[in-house]
Coordinates of N, CA and C in Angstrom, one line a residue:
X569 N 84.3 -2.6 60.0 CA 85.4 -2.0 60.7 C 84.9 -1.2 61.9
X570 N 85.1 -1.6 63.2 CA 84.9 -0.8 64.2 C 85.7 0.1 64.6
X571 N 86.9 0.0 64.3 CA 87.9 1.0 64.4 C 88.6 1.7 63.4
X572 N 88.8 3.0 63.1 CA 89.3 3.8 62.3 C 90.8 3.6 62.2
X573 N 91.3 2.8 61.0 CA 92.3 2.6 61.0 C 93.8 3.7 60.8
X574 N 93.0 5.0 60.0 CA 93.5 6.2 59.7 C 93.8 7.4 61.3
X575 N 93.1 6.8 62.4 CA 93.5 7.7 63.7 C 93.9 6.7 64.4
X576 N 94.8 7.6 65.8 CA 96.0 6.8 66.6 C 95.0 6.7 67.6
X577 N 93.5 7.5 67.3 CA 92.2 7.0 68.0 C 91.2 5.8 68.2
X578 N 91.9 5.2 69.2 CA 91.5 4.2 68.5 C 90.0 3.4 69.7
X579 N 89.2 4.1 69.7 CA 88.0 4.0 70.1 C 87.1 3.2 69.1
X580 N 86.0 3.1 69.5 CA 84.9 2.3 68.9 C 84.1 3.7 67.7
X581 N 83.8 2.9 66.8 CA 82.6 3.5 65.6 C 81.5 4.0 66.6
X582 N 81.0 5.0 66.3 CA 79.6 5.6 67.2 C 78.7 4.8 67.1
X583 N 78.5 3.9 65.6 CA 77.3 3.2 65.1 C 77.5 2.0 65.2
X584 N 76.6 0.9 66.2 CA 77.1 -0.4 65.7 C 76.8 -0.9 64.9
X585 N 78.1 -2.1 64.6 CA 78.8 -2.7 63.1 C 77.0 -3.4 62.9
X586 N 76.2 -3.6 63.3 CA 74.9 -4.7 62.6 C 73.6 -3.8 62.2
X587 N 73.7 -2.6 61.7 CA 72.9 -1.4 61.6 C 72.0 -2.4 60.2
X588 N 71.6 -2.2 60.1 CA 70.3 -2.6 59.0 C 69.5 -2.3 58.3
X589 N 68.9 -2.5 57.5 CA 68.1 -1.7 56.3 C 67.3 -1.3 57.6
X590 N 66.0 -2.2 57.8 CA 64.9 -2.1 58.7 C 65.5 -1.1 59.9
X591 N 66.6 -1.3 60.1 CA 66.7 0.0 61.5 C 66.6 1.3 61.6
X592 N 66.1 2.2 62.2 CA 65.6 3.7 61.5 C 67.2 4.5 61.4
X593 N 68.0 4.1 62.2 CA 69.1 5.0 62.2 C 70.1 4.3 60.6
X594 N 69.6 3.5 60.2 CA 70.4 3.0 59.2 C 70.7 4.0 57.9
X595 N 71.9 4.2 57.6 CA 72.2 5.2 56.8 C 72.1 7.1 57.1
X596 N 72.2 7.0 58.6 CA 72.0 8.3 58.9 C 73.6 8.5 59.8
X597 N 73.8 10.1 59.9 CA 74.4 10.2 61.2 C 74.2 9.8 62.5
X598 N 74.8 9.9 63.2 CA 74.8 9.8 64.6 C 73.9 11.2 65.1
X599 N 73.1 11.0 66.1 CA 72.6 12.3 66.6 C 73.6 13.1 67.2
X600 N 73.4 14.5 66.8 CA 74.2 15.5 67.5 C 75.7 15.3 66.7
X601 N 76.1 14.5 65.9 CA 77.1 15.1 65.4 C 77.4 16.1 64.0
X602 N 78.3 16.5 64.1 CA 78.9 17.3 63.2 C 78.1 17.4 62.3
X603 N 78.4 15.8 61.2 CA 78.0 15.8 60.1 C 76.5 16.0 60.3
X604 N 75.4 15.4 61.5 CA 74.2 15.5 61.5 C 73.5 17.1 60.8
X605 N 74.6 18.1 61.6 CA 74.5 19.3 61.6 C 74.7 20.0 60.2
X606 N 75.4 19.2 59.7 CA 75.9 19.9 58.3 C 74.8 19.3 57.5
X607 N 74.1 18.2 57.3 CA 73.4 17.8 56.8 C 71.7 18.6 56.9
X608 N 72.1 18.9 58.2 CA 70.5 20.3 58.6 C 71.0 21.2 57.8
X609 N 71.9 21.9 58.0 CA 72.5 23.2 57.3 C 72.2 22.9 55.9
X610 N 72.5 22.3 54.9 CA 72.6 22.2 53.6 C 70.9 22.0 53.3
X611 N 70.3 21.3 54.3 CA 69.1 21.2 53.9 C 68.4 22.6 53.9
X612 N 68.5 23.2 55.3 CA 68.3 24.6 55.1 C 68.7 25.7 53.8
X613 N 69.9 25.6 53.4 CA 70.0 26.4 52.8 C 69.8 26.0 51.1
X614 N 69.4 24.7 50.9 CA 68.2 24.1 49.4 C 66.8 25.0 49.8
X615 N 66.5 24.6 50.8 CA 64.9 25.1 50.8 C 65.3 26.8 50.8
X616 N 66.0 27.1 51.2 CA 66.4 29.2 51.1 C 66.5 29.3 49.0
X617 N 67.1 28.7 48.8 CA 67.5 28.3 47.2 C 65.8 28.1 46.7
X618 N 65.3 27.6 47.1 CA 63.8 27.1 46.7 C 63.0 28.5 46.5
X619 N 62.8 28.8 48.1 CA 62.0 30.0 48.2 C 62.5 31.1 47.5
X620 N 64.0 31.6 47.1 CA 64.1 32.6 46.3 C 63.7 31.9 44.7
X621 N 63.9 30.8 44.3 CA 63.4 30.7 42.6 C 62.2 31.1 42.6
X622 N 61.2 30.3 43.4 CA 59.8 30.7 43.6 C 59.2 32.5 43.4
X623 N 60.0 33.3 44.4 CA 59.6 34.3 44.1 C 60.6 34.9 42.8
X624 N 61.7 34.8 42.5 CA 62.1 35.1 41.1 C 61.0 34.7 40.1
X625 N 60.4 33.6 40.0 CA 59.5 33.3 39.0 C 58.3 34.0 39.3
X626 N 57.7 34.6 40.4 CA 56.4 35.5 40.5 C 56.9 36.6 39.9
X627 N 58.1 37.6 40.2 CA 58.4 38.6 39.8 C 58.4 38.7 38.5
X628 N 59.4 37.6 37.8 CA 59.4 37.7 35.9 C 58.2 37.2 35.4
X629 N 57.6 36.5 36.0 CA 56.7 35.8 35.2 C 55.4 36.6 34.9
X630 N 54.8 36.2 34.0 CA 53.3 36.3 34.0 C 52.2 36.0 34.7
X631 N 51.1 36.8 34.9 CA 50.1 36.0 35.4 C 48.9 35.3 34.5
X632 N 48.6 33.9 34.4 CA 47.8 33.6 33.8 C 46.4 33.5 34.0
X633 N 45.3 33.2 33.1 CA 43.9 34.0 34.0 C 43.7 32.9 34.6
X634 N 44.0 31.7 35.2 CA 43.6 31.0 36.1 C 43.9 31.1 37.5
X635 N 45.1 32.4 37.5 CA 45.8 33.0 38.2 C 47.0 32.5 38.9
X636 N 47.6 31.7 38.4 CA 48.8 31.2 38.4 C 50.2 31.8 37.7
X637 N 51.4 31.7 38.1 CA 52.8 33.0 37.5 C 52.9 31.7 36.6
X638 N 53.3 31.9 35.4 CA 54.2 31.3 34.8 C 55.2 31.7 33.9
X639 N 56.3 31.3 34.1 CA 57.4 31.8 33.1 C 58.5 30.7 31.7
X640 N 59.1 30.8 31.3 CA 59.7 30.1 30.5 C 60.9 29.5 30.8
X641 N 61.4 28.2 30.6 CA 62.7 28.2 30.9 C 64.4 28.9 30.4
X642 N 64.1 29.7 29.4 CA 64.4 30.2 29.0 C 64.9 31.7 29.8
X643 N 63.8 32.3 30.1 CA 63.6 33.1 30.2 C 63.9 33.6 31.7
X644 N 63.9 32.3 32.4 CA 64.3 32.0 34.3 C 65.5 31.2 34.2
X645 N 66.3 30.8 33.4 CA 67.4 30.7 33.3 C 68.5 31.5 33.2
X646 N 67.8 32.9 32.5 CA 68.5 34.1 32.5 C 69.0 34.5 33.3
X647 N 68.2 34.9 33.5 CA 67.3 35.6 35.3 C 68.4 34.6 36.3
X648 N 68.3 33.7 36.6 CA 68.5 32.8 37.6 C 69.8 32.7 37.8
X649 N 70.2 32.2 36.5 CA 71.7 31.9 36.5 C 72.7 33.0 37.1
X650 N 72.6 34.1 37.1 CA 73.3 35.3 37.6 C 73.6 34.9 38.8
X651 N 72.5 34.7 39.7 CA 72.4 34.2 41.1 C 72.6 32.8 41.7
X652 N 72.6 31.9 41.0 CA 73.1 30.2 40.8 C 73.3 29.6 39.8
X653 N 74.0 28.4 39.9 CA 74.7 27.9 38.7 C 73.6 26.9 38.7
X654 N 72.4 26.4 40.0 CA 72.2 25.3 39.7 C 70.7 25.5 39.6
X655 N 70.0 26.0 38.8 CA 68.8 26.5 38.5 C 67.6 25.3 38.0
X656 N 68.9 24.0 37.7 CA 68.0 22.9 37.0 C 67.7 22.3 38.4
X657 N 68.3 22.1 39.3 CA 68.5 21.5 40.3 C 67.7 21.8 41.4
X658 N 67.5 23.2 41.7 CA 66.6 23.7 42.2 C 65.3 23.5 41.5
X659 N 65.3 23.4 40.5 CA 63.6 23.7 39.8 C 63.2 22.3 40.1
X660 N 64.4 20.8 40.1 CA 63.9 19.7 40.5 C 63.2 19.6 42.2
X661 N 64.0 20.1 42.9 CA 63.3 19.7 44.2 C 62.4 20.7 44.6
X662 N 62.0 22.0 43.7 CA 61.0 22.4 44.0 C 59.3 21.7 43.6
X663 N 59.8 21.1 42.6 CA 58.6 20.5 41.8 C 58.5 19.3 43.2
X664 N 59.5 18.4 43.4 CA 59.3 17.6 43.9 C 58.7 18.1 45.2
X665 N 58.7 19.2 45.7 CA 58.0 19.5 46.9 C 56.6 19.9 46.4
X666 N 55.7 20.1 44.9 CA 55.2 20.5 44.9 C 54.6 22.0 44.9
X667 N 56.0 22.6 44.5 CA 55.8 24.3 44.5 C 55.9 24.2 42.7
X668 N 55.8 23.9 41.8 CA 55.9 24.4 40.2 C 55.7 23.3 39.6
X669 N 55.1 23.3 38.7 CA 55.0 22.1 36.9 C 55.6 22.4 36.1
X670 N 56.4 21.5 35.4 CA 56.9 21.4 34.0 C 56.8 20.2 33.2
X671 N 56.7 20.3 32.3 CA 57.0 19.0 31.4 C 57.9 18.5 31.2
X672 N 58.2 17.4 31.3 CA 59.6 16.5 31.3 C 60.2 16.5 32.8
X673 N 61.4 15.3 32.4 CA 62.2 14.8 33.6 C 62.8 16.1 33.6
X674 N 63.5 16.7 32.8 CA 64.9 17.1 33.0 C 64.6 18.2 31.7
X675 N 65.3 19.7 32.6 CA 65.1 20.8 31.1 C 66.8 21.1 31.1
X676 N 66.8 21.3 29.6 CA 68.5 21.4 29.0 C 68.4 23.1 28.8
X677 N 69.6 23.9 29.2 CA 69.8 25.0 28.4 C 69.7 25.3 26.7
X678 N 68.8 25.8 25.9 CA 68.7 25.8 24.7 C 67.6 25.1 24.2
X679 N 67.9 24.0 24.7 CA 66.8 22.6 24.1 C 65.3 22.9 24.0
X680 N 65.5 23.8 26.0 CA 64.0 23.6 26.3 C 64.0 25.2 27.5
X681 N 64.2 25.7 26.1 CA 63.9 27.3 26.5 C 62.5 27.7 26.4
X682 N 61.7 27.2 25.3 CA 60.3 26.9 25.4 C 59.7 26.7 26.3
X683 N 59.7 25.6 27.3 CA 58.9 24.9 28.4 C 58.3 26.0 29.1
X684 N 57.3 25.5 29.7 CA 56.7 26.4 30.3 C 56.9 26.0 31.7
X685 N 57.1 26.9 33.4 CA 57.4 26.5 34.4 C 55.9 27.7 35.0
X686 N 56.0 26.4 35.6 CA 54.3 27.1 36.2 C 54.7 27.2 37.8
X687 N 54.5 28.2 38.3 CA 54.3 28.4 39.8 C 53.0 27.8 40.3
X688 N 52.7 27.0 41.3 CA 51.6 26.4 41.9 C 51.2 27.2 43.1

């Protein structure tokens, strides 16, 4: 669909209809719009979410003698949840950047209050 059937606008799609896996803009916004911007913004404000768990987990945690914070999930779930609801979610893309270890895919409230969350 090149044209938006929902406006009395009836201009062309910003993106042309033959976009493709291999094309770099495929599956992205358009530059400079809106949504591009919103999509920066939220990115920004995950990584602000990142950098406060991080230092929450230096402040409660322990230091271990290899000199690394670690804390429990248990224990930074406490802690955390006051300030976000999404504490699992955060702890995923912080690992995924490389800022903390844990064991397992996925830590549950209760389950895996045990686990250990290591700051890197």
């Amino acid at each position: 669909q090149r044209k938006n059937p929902f406006s009395n606008d009836h201009r062309h799609a910003s993106k042309p209809a033959n976009a493709h896996r291999g094309d770099p803009t495929y599956g992205r916004p358009p530059e400079g719009s809106r949504t591009e911007q919103r999509g920066k913004d939220a990115h920004s404000h995950v990584g602000k979410e990142v950098e406060e768990l991080c230092l929450i987990i230096r402040s409660t945690g322990e230091v271990r003698e290899d000199g690394h914070v670690s804390v429990t999930f248990g224990q930074l779930f406490e802690t955390y949840v006051t300030i976000s609801n999404k504490v699992v979610g955060i702890l995923l893309r912080a690992r995924k950047h490389g800022l903390v270890h844990f064991e397992g895919e996925m830590l549950w409230q209760g389950k895996d209050d045990d686990v250990v969350i290591t700051l890197l």
